Coordinates of C-alpha atoms and ligand atoms in Angstrom, one line a residue:
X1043 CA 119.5 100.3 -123.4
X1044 CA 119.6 97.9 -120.6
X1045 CA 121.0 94.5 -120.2
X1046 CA 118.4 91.6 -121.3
X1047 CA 118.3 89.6 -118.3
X1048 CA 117.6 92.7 -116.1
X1049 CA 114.9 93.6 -118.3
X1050 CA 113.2 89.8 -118.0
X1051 CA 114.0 90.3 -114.2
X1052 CA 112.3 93.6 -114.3
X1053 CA 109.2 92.3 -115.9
X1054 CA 108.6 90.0 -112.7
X1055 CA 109.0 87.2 -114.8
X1056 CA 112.3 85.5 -113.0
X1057 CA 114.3 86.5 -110.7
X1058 CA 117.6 87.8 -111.9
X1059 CA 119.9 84.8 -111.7
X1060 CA 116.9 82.3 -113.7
X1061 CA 116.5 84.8 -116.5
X1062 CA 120.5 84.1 -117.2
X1063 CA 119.4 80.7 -117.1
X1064 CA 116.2 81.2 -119.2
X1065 CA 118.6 82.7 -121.7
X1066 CA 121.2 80.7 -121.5
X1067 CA 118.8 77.5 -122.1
X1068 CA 117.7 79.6 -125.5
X1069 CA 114.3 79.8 -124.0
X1070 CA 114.5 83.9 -124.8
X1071 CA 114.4 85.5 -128.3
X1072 CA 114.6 89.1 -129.6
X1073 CA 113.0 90.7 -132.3
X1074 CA 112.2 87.2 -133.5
X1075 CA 115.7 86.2 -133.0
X1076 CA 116.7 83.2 -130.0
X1077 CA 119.4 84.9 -127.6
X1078 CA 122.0 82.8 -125.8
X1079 CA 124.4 84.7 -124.4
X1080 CA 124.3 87.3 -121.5
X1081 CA 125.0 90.9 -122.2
X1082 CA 122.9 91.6 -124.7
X1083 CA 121.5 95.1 -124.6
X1084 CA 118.0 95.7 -125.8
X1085 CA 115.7 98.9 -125.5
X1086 CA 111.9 99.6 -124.8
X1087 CA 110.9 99.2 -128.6
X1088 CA 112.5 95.5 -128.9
X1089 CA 110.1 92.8 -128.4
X1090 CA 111.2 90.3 -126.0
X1091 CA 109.7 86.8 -125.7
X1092 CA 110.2 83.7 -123.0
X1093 CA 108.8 80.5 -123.5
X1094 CA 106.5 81.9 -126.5
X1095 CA 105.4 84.6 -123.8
X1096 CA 105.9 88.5 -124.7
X1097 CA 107.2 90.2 -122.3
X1098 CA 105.8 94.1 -120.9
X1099 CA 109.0 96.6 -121.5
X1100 CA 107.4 99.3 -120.2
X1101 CA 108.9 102.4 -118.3
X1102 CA 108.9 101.7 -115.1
X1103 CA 106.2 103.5 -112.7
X1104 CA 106.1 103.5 -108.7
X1105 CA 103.0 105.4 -107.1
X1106 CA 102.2 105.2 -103.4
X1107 CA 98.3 105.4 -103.0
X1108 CA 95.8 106.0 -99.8
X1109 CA 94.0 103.0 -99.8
X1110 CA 90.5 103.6 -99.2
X1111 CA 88.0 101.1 -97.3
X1112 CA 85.6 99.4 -99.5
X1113 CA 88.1 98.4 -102.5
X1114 CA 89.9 95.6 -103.3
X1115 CA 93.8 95.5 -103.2
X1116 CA 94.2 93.6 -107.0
X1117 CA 94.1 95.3 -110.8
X1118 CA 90.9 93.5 -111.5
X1119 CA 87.9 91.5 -109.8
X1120 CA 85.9 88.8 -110.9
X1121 CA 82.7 90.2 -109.4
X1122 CA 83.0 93.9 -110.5
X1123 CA 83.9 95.3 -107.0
X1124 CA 86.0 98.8 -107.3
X1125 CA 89.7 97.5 -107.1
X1126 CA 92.6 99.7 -106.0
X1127 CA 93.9 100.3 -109.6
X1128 CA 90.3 102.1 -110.7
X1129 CA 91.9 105.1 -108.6
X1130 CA 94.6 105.1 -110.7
X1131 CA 92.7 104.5 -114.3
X1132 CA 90.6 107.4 -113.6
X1133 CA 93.2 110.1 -113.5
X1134 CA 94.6 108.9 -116.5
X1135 CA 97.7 106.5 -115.6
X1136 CA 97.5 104.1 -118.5
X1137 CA 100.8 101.8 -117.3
X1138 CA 99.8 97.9 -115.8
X1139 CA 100.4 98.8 -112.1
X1140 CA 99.3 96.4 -109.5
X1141 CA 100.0 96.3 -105.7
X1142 CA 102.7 95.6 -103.8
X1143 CA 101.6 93.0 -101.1
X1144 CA 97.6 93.0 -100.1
X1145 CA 95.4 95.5 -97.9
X1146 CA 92.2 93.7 -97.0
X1147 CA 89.1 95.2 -98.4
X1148 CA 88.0 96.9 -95.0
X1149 CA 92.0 98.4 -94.6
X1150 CA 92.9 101.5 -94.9
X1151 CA 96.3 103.5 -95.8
X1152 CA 99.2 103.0 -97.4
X1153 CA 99.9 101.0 -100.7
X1154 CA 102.6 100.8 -103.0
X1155 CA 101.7 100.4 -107.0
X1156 CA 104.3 99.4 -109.6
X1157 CA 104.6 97.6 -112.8
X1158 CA 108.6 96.6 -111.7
X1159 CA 107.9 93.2 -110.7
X1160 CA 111.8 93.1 -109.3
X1161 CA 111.1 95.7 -107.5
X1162 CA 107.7 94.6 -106.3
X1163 CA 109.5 90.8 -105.5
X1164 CA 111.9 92.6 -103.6
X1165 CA 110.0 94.5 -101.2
X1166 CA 107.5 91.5 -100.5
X1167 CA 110.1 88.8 -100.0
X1168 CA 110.3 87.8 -96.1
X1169 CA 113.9 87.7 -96.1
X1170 CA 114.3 91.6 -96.4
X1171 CA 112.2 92.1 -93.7
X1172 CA 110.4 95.6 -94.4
X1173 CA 109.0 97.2 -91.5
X1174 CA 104.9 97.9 -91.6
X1175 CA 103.3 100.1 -89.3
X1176 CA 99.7 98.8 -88.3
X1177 CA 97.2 101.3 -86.5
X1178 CA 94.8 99.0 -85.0
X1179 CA 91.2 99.3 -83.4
X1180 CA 90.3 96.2 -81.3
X1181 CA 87.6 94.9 -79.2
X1182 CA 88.0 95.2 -75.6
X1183 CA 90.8 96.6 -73.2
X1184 CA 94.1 95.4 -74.3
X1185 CA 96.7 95.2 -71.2
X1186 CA 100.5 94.5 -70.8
X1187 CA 100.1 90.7 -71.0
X1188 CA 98.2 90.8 -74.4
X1189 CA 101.0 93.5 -75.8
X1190 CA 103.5 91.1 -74.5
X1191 CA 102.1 88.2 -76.3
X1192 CA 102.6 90.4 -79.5
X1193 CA 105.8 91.5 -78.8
X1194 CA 107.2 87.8 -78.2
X1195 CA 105.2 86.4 -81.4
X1196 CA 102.3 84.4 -81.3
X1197 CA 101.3 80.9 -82.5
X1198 CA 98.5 81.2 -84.9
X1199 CA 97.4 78.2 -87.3
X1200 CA 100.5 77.3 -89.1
X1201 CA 102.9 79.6 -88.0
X1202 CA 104.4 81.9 -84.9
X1203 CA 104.2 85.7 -85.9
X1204 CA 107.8 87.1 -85.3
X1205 CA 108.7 89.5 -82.6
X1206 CA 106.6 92.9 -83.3
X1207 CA 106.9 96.3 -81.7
X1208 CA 103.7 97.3 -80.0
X1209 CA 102.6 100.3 -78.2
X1210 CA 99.0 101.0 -76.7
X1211 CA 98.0 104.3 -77.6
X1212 CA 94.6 104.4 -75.9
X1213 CA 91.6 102.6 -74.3
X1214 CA 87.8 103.5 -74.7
X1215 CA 86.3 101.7 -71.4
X1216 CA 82.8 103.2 -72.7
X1217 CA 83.2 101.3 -75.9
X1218 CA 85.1 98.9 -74.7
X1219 CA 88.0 99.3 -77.3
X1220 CA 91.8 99.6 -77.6
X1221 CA 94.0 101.7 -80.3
X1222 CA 97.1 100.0 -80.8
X1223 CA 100.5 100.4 -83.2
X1224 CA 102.1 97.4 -84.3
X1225 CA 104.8 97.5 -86.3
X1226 CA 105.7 94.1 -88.1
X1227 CA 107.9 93.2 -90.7
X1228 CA 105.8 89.8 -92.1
X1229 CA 103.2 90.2 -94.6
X1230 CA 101.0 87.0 -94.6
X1231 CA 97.3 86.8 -95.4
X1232 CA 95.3 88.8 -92.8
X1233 CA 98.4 88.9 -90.2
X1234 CA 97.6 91.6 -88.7
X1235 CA 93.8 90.4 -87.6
X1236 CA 94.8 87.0 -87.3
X1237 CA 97.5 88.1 -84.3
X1238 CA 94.9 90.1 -82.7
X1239 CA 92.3 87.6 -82.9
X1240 CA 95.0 85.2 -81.5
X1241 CA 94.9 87.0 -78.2
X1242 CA 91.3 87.9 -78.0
X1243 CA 90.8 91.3 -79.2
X1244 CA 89.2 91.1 -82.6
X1245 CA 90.4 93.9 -85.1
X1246 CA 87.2 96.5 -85.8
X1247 CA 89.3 99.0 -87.8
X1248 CA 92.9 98.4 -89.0
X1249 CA 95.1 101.2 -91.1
X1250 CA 98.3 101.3 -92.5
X1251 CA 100.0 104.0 -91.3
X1252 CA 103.6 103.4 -93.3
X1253 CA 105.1 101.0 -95.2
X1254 CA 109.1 101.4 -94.3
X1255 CA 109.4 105.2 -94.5
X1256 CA 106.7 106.1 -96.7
X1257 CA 103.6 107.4 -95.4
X1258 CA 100.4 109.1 -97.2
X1259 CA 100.5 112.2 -95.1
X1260 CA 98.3 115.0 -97.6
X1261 CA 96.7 112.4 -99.5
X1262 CA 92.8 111.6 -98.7
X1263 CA 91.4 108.2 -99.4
X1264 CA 91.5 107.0 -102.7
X1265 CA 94.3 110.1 -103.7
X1266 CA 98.0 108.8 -104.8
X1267 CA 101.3 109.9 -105.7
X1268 CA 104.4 109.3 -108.1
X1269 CA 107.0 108.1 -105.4
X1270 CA 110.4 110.2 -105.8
X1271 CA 113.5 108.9 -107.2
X1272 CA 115.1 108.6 -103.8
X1273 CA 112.3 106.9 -102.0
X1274 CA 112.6 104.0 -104.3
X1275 CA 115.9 103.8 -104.0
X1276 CA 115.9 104.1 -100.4
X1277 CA 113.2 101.1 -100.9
X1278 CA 115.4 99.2 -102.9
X1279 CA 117.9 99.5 -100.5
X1280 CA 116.2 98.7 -97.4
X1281 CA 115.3 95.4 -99.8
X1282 CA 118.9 95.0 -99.6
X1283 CA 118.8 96.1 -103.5
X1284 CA 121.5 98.0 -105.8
X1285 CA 120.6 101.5 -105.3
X1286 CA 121.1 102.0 -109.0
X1287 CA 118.3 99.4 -110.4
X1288 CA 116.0 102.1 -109.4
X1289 CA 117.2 104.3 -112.7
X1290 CA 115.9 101.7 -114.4
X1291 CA 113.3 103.1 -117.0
X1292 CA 112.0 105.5 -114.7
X1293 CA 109.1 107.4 -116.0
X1294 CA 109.0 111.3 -113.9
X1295 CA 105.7 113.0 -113.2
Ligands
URA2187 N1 97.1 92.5 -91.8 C1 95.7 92.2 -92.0 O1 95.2 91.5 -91.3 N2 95.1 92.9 -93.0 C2 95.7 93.8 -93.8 O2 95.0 94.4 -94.6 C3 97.0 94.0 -93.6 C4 97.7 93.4 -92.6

């Protein structure tokens, strides 16, 4: 049994503070029944509805995937492209997961997969700053006066990225190329390839090597994993989380 308004918070509906209010403005009923005061403790088989809305109380499921190129980070698409969640479908995992943040189409690597929407809220919130690891391929030679432009943070259309850590791992003068890591803690629409483009070295390939710890060492494209107890708990707490929300309808693999 778990409180109500962690369950609505769970659900990604609200965060945890408006689902009190949601039920505290009687906007929240149980089993057909309108709920007003906090506390209440409901399980997995009660339904739950806000606004008129039911609400998904499902066990909660965390998988860590190694996001292939060609496939679209999102649980569905308009135009039939393969999207990140088909990996999941076809092995079997019947649960509403959908990614936590974006990969472009063209990136590759690591990807979180969820149906906690707290959890997913949590992690992708600027505020808690996670750090991402970027492996980057980009046109032409990169020198200590582009990598300190992307350690200071650089202006791009609406915003200036924050400080990153970069290191240049390698030049290809034949090719006319640079392999770069860049580890950032933002996670705006096409950051990454906007910040290189910024200082004139185009992205060609871009992969995600780790989101905060977690990496997909053993897994080939398109292969994913059940996270372990204690890596989302560590991820909760690096979201500056209680550790123990993590127990929270945990399904094991
Ligand atoms: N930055 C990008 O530009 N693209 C990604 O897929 C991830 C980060």
């Amino acid at each position: 049994m778990e409180r109500l308004q962690k369950v609505i918070a769970s659900s990604g509906v609200a965060s945890r503070r408006k689902s009190e209010e949601l039920i505290q403005e009687g906007r929240v009923s149980v089993n057909g029944q309108v709920v007003t005061e906090l506390g209440v403790k409901v399980s997995n088989k009660d339904e739950i509805v806000v606004d008129g809305l039911r609400i998904e109380n499902e066990q909660k499921v965390y998988f860590v995937i190694n996001k292939p190129s060609g496939c679209i980070s999102a649980v569905s698409d308009d135009l039939g492209r393969r999207v990140v969640l088909d990996y999941l479908r076809e092995k079997g995992i019947r649960e509403r997961v959908f990614p936590v943040g974006r990969l472009d189409y063209d990136t590759t690597g690591v990807l979180i997969l969820t149906n906690d929407g707290e959890f997913s809220n949590l992690l992708t919130h600027p505020k808690n700053e996670v750090d991402k690891v970027y492996l980057v391929r980009c046109e032409g030679i990169v020198n200590s006066s582009d990598l300190m432009k992307l350690k200071k943070g650089v202006r791009l259309e609406e915003y200036t990225s924050a400080p990153a850590k970069v290191a240049l791992l390698g030049v290809d003068k034949v090719n006319s190329s640079s392999q770069v890591r860049i580890i950032i803690h933002e996670g705006k629409y096409h950051q990454v390839k906007l910040m290189f483009e910024a200082i004139g070295h185009p992205v060609k390939k871009l992969r995600r090597e780790q989101y905060a710890f977690l990496n997909v060492v053993g897994l080939k494209p398109g292969e994913f994993r059940p996270l372990k107890i204690h890596e989302i708990k560590q991820l909760y707490v690096l979201a500056k989380h209680k550790k123990d929300d993590a127990n929270y309808h945990y399904r094991r693999f």
